[in-house]
Coordinates of C-alpha atoms in Angstrom, one line a residue:
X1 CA 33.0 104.4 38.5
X2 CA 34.0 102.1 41.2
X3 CA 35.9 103.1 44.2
X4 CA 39.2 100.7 44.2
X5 CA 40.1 98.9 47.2
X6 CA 42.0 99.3 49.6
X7 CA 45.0 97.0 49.9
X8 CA 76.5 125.5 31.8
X9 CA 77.7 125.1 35.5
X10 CA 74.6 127.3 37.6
X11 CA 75.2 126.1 40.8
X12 CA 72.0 127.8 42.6
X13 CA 70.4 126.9 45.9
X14 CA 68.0 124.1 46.2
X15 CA 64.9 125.9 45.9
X16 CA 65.1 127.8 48.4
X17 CA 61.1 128.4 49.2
X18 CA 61.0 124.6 49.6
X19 CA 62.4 123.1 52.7
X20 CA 63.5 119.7 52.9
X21 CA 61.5 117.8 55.4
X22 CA 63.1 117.0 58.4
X23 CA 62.3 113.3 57.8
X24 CA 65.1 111.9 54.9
X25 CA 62.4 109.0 54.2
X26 CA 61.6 109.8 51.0
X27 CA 58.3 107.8 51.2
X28 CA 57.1 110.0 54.6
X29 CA 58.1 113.5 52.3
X30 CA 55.8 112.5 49.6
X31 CA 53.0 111.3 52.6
X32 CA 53.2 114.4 53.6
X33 CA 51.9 116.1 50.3
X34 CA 49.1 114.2 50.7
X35 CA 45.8 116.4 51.0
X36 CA 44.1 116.9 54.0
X37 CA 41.4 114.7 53.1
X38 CA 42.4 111.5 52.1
X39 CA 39.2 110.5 50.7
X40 CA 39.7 112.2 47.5
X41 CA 40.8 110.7 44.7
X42 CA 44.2 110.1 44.0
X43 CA 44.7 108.0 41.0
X44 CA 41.3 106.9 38.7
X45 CA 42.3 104.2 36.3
X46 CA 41.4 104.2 32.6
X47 CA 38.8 101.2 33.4
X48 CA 36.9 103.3 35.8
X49 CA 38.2 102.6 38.9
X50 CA 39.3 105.0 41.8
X51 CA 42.0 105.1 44.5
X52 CA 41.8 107.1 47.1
X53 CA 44.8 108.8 48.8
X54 CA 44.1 106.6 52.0
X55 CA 43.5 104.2 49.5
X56 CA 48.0 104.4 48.8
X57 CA 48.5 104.9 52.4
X58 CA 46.7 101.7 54.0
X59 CA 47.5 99.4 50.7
X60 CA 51.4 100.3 51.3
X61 CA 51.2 100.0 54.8
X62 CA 49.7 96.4 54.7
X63 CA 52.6 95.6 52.0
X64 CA 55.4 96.8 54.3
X65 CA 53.8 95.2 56.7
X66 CA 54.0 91.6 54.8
X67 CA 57.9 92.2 54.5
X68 CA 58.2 92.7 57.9
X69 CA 56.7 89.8 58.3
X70 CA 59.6 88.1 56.6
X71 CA 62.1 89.6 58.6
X72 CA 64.0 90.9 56.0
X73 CA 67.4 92.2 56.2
X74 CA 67.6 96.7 56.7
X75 CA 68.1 97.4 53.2
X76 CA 66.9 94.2 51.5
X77 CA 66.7 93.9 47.5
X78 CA 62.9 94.0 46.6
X79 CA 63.2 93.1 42.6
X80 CA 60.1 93.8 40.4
X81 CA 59.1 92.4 37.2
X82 CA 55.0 93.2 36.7
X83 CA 52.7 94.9 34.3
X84 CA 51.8 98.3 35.6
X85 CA 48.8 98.6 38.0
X86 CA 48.5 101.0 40.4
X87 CA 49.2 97.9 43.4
X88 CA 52.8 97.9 41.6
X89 CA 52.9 101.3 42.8
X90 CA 52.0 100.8 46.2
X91 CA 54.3 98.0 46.4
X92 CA 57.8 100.8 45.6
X93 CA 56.2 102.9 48.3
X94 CA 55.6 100.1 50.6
X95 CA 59.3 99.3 49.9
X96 CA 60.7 102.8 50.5
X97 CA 58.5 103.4 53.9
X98 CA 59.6 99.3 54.6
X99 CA 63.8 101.2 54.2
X100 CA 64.5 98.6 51.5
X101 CA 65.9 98.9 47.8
X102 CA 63.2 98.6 44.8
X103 CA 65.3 97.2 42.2
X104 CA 62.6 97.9 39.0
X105 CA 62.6 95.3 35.7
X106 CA 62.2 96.7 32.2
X107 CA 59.1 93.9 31.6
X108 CA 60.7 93.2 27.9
X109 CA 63.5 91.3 29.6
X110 CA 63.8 87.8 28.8
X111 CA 65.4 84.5 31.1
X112 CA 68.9 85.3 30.3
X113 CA 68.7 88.7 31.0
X114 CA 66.6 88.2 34.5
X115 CA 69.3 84.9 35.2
X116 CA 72.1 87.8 35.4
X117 CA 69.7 90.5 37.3
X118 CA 69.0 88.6 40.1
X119 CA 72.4 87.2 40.6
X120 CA 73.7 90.3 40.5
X121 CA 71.1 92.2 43.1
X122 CA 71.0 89.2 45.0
X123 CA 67.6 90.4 45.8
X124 CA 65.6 88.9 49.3
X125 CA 62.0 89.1 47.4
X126 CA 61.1 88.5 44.0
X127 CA 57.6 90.0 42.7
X128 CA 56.9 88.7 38.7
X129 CA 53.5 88.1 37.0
X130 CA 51.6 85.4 37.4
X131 CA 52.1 84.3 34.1
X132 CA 56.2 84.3 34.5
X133 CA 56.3 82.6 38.1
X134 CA 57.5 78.8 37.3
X135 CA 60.5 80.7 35.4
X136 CA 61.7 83.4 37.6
X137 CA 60.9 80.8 40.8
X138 CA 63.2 78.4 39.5
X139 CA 66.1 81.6 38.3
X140 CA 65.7 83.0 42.0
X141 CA 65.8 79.9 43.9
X142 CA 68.3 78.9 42.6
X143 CA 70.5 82.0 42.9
X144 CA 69.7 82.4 46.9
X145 CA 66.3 84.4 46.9
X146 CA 64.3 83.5 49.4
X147 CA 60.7 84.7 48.7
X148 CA 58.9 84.8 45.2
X149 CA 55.6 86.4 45.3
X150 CA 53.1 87.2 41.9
X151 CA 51.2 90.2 41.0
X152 CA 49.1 91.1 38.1
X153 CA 47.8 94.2 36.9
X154 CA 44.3 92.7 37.5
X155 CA 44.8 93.2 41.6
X156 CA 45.4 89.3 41.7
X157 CA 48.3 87.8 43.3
X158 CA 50.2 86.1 46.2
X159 CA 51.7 89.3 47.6
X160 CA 47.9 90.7 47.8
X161 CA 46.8 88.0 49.4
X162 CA 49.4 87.9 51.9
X163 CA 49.2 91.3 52.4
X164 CA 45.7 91.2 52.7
X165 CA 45.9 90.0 56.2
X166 CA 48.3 92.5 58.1
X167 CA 47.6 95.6 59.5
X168 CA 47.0 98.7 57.7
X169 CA 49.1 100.5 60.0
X170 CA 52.8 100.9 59.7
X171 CA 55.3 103.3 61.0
X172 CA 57.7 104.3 58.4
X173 CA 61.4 103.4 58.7
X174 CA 64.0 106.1 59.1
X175 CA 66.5 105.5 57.2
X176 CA 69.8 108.1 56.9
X177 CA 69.5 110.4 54.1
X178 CA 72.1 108.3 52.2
X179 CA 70.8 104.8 52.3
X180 CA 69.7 103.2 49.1
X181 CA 66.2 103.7 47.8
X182 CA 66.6 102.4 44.7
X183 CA 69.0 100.4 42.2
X184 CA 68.2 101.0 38.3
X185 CA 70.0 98.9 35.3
X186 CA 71.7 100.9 33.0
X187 CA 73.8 98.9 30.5
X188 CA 77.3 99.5 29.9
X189 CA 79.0 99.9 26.7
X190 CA 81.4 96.8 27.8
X191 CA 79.6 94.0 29.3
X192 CA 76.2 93.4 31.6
X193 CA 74.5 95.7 32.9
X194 CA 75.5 98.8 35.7
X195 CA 73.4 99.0 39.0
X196 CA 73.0 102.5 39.3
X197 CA 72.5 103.5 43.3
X198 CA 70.2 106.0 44.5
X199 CA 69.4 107.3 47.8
X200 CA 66.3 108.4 49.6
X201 CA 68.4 112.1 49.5
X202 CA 69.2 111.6 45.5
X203 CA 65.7 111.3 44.4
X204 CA 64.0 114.2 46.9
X205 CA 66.1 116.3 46.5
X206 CA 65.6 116.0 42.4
X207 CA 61.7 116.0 43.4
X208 CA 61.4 118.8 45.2
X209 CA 63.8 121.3 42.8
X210 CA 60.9 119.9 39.5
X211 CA 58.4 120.2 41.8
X212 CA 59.0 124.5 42.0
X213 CA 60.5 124.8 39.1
X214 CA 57.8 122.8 36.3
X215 CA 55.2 124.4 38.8
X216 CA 53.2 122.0 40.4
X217 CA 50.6 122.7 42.0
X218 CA 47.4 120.4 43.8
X219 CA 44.6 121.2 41.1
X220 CA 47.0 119.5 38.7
X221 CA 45.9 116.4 36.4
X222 CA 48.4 114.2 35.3
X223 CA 47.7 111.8 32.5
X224 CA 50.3 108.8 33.4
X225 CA 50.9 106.8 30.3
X226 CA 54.5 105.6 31.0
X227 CA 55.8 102.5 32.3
X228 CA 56.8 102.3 35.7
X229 CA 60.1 100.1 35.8
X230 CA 62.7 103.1 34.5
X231 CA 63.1 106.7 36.2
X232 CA 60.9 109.0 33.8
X233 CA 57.4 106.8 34.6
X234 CA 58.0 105.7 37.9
X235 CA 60.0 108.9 39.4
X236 CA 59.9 112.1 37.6
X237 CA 55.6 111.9 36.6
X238 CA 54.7 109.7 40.1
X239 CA 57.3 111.7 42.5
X240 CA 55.8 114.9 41.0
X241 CA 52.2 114.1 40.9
X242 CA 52.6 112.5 45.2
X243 CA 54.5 115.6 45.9
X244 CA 52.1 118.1 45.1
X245 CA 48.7 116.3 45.8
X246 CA 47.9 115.9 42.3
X247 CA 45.7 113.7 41.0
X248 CA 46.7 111.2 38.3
X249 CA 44.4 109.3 35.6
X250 CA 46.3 106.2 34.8
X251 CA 46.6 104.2 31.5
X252 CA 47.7 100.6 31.8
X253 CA 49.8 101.6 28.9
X254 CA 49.9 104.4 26.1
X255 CA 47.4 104.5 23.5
X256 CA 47.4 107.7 21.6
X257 CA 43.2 107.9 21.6
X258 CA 42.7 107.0 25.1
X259 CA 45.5 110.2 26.1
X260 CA 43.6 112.4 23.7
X261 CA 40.3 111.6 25.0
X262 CA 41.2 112.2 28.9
X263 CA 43.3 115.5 27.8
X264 CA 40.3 117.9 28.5
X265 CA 40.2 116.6 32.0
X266 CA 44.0 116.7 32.4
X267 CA 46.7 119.4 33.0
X268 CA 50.1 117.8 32.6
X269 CA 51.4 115.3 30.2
X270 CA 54.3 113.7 30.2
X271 CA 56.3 111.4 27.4
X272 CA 59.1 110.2 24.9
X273 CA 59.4 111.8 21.4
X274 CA 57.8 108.6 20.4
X275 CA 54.6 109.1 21.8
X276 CA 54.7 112.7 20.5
X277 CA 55.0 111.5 17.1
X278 CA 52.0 109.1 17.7
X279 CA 49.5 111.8 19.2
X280 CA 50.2 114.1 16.1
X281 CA 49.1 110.8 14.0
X282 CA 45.8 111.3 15.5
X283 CA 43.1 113.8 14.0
X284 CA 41.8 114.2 17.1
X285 CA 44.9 116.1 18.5
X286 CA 43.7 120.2 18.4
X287 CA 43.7 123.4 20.3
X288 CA 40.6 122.0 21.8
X289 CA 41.2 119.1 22.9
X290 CA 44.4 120.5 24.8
X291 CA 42.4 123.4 26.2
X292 CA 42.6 122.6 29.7
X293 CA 46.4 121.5 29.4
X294 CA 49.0 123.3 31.2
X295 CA 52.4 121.3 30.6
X296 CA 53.4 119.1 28.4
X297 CA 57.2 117.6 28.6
X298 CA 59.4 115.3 26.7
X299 CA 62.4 113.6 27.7
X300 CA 64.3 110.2 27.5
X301 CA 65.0 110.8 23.8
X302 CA 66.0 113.5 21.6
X303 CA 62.7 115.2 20.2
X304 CA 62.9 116.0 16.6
X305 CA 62.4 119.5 15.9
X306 CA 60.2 118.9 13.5
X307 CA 57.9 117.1 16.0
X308 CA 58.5 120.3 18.5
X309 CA 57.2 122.6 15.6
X310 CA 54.3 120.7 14.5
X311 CA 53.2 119.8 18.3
X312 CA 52.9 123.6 18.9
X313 CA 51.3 124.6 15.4
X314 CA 48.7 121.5 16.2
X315 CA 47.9 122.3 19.7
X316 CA 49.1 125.3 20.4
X317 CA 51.3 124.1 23.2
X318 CA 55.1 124.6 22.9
X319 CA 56.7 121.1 24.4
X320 CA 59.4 121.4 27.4
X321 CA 61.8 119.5 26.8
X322 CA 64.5 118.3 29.6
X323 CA 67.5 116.1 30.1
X324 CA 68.0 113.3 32.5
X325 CA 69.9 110.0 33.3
X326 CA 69.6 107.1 35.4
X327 CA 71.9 107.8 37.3
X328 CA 71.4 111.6 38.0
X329 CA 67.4 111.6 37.9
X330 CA 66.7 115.2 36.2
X331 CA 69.8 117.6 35.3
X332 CA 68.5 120.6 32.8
X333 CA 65.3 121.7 32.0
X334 CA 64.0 124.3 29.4
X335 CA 61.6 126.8 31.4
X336 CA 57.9 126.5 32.4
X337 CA 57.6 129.6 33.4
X338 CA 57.9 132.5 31.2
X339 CA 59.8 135.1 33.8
X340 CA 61.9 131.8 33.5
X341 CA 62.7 132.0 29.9
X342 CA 61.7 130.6 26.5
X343 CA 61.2 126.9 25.9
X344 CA 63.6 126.3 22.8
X345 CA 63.3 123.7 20.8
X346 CA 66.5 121.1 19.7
X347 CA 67.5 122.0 23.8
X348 CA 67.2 120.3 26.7
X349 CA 67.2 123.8 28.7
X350 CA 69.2 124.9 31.2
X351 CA 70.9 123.4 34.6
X352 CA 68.1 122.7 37.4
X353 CA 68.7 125.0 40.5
X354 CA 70.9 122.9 42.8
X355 CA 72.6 120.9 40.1
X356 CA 75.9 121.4 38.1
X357 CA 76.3 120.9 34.7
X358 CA 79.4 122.1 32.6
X359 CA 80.7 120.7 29.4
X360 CA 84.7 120.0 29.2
X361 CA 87.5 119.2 26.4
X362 CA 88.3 116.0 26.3
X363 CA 91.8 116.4 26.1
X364 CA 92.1 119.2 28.3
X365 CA 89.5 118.9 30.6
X366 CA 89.3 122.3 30.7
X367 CA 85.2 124.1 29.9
X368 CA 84.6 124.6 26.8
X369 CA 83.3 128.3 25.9
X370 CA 79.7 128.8 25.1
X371 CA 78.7 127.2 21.7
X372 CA 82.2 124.1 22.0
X373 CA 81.1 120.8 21.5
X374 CA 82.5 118.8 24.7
X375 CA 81.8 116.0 27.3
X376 CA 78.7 116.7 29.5
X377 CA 79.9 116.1 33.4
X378 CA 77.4 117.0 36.2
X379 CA 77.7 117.0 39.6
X380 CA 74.7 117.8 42.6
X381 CA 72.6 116.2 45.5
X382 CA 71.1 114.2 42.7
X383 CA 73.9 112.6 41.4
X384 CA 74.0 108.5 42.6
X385 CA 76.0 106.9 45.1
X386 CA 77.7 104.6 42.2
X387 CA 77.2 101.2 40.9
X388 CA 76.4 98.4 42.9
X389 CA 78.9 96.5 43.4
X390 CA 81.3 97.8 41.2
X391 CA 83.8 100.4 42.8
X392 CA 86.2 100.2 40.3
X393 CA 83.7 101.3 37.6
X394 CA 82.5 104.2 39.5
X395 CA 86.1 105.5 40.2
X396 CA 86.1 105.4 36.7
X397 CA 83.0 107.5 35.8
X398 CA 83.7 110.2 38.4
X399 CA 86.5 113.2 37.7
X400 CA 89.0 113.6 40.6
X401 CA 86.9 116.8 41.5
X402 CA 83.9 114.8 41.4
X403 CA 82.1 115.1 38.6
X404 CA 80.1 112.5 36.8
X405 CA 81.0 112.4 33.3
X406 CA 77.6 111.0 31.4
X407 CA 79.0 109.7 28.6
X408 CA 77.0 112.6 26.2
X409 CA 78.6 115.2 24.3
X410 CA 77.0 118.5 24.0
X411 CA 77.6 122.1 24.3
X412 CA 76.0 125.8 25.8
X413 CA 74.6 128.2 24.0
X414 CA 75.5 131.9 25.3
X415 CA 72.1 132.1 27.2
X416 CA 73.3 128.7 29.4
X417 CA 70.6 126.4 26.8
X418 CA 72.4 122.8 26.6
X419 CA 71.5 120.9 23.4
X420 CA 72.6 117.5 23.3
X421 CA 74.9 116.2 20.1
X422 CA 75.7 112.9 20.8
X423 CA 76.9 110.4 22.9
X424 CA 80.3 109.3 23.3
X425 CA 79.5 105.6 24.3
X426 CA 77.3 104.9 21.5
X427 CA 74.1 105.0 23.2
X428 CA 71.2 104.4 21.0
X429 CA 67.9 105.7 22.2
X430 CA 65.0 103.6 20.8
X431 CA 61.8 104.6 21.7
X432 CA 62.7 105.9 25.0
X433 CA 64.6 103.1 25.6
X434 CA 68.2 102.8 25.8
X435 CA 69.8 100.2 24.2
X436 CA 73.9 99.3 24.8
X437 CA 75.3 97.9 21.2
X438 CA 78.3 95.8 22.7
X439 CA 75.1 94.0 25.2
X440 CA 73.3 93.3 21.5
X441 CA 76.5 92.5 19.9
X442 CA 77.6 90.0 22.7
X443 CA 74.4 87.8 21.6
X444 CA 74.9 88.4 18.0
X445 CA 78.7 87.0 18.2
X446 CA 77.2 83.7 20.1
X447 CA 75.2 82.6 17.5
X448 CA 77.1 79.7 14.9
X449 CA 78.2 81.1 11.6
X450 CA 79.2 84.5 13.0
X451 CA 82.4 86.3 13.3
X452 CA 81.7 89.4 14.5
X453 CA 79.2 92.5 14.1
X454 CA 78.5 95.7 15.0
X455 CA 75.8 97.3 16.1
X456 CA 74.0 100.9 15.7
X457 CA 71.4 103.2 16.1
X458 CA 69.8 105.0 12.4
X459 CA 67.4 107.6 12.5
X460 CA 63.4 106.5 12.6
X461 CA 60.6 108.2 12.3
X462 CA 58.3 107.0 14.8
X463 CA 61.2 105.5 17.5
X464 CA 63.7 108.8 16.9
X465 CA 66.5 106.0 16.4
X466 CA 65.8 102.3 15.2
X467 CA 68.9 99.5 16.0
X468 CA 70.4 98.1 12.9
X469 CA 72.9 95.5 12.8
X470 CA 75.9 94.7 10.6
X471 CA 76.8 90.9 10.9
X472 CA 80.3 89.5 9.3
X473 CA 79.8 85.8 8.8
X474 CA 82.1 82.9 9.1
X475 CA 83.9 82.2 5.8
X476 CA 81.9 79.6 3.7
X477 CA 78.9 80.4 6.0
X478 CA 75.1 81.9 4.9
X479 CA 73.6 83.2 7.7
X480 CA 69.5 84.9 7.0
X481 CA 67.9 87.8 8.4
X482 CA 64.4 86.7 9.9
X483 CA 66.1 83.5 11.6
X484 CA 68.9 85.9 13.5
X485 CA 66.1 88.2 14.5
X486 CA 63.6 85.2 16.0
X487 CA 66.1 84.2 17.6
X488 CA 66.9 87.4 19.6
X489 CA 63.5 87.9 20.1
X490 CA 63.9 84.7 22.3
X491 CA 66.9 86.3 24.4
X492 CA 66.6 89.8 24.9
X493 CA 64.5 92.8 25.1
X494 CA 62.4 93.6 22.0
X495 CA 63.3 97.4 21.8
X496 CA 67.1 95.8 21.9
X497 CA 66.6 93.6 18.6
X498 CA 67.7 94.8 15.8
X499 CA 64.7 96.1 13.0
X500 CA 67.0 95.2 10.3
X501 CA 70.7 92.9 10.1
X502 CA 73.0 93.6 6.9
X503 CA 75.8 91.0 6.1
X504 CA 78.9 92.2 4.5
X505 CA 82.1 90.5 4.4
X506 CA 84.3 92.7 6.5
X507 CA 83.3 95.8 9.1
X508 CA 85.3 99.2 8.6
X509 CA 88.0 100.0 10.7
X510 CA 90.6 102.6 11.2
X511 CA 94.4 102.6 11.9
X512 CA 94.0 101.5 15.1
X513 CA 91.7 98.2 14.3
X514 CA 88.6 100.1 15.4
X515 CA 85.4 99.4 14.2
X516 CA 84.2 102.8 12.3
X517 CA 80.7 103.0 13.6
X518 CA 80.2 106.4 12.4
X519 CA 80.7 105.0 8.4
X520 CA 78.0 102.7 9.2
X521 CA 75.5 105.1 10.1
X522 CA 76.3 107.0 7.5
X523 CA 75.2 103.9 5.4
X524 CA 72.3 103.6 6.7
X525 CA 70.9 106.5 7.8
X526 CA 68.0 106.9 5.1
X527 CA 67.4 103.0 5.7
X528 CA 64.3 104.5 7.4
X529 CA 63.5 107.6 5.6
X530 CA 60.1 108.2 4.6

């Protein structure tokens, strides 16, 4: 191998044998887990090469050291659209030591989608792909940006070049404990997409309370098979892995015979139900293969509970499960411990120490008792500043005590588990992704011969839910399936185009002229059965 170069409401104290570091910098807490020596390796890549620890200390200082070089504005938009590559990392920690914003881009996003992105972040640098520079230049230009740099997951690029030649030493900017860190897109339910804020004080605080309570410890292995543009890839497995020392093998992307073959090396896996689904597709998944394992978690989706079941009779490993947002990082967790509890499967555990969770009527507002179905509202040091620029929405999403209501509907067990029923905005969770109907709907009603449609998420086997659309056509109009889907593919995330579009000649609707989504899943909800 080649060395790499270097370029139920618990409130609970905040871990209380973990200090928070004196320094709110998140970058400088997670420096400080470094080992003691930094020539050990800190990430190896699945193509053989290795990065030291000093290897993601110099390679971010020379990158903050670039933007300095630009003389940026404090706080400064850094938005990223690359393939994964370990560079890609050093490039959020050169932004958070830098005390700038890294404003992460789902790489599936196409030019309209991007167009609105940078307008809205009205970001100072711009880092794409090589192969996508003449088309985000021109969007960013355009729009106000000032700098457009490239990076490919090959360790090419103009922002390695340039930041080839500055120093390798940089003193890390001290930012307060609630400056921005990072903005993440979430999609609304009405409209374009919600800049959710989070602070240097959000996310370490999260890191810290997963780091004691999932156990992490320096000997730890992480296989890293997630992208790195939304919070589970690029916060919850990196944040955990910096913060405790650990090493991490890194796959460009996630290929169920490549995890399988580096589990024996590994401890700690992380992933979406999806990925789950795909490993137990492979003979090759057993009790030995996962005999060096420790932890093995799930989240972004629900996980079936056949797929829990079958995971654990395969490998002999019971899956932990946890639930998270955007905009809150990580808010339950089932146990890894066993003083902690059993893991149970069809729950997402129970509240994280430090963080709030209760579920409410919605007419009343008022708890529900254990076992109620209710509105999930959360509140803790994790919880995000808002959306970026949009005050009015945030009032909206936030109690007048102060709780964030998340959209999802759940309830508590007596023993404080929280299992997740649905979600009140019509979220549907492809994949891992999340995918906002009325965003997929707006494009659908654009096209020429349509009157309107509606959008929804069926069960799948292999994504947990697959999007499915129901299209009403313009009188006297014939409008064909693989032409509406090409053309999509053209304008908008993959995972966000639908698998299949029906065409029927009116949607259902109550009383009140509402479109009855819930009679269209029922429709449709074997569309995918086996």
């Amino acid at each position: 191998m080649a060395d790499a170069p270097a370029l139920c409401a618990r409130p609970s104290n905040l871990c209380d044998d973990t200090p928070m570091p004196a320094h709110p910098n998140l970058y400088a807490a997670l420096r400080a887990a470094f080992p003691d020596d930094l020539d050990t390796i800190a990430v190896e890549t699945d193509d053989g090469l290795r990065y030291r620890w000093r290897d993601l200390e110099r390679g971010s200082a020379m990158i903050a050291n670039l933007f300095a070089s630009l003389d940026l504005p404090r706080g400064a938009r850094i938005l990223v659209q690359t393939d994964k590559s370990v560079e890609a990392l050093m490039l959020y920690l050169a932004t958070l030591r830098a005390g700038h914003v890294h404003v992460p881009l789902n790489t599936a996003y196409q030019q309209d989608e991007l167009a609105y992105f940078i307008e809205d972040a009205q970001p100072s640098v711009v880092v794409c792909a090589g192969r996508n520079f003449s088309a985000i230049s021109k969007l960013a230009f355009s729009r106000g940006t000032a700098h457009v740099f490239t990076l490919n997951e090959d360790r090419s690029g103009s922002l390695l070049e340039r930041a080839s030649h500055m120093s390798d030493q940089h003193a890390v900017v001290e930012p307060g404990d609630d400056e921005l860190a990072v903005i993440l897109y979430t999609s609304g339910t009405t409209g374009r997409s919600k800049g959710a804020m989070l602070t240097h004080g959000n996310m370490l605080s999260n890191a810290l309370t997963l780091k004691a309570y999932w156990d992490w410890q320096p000997d730890d292995v992480l296989i890293h098979a997630l992208p790195i543009f939304h919070i589970h890839g690029l916060f919850v497995a990196i944040h955990g892995a910096l913060l405790s020392g650990s090493k991490m093998i890194w796959l460009p992307r996630f290929d169920p015979q490549r995890v399988i073959e580096h589990l024996p090396q590994a401890t700690v896996f992380m992933g979406v139900p999806t990925l789950y689904v795909r490993l137990l597709a492979e003979p090759g998944l057993t009790h030995e293969a996962c005999r060096s394992m420790r932890l093995f978690i799930s989240g972004s989706a629900p996980l079936r509970l056949d797929t829990f079941e079958a995971f654990r009779d395969r490998t002999g490993h019971t899956i932990l499960e946890r639930y998270g947002m955007s905009e809150t990082v990580m808010l339950t967790s089932n146990p890894c411990k066993p003083a902690d509890g059993e893991r149970r499967g069809g729950t997402v555990g129970r509240p994280l120490p430090g963080v709030q969770v209760r579920v409410t009527d919605a007419k009343t507002g008022a708890p529900c008792p254990a076992n109620e179905i209710g509105g999930i509202e959360v509140r803790g040091p994790n919880v995000f500043a808002g959306y970026w620029r949009m005050p009015e929405k945030t009032r909206e999403e936030f109690t007048a005590d102060g709780w964030f209501k998340t959209g999802d509907v759940g309830r508590f067990d007596a023993e404080g588990y929280l299992t997740i029923v649905g979600r009140s905005k019509d979220l549907v969770i492809s994949g891992g992704y999340n995918v906002y109907p009325a965003e997929v709907e707006g494009y659908l009603n654009e096209m020429d011969g349509v009157a309107e449609s509606a959008v929804i998420g069926v069960p799948h086997p292999d994504f947990g839910e697959a999007v499915v659309a129901v299209v009403v056509p313009k009188p006297g109009v014939e409008l064909a399936e693989g032409p509406m889907i090409a053309a999509l593919k053209d304008r908008i995330a993959g995972f966000k185009v639908p698998k299949r579009v029906f065409f029927d000649a009116e949607l259902p609707r109550n009383a009140m002229g509402k479109v009855q989504k819930a009679l269209l899943r029922e429709q449709h909800q074997r569309l995918f059965a086996s």
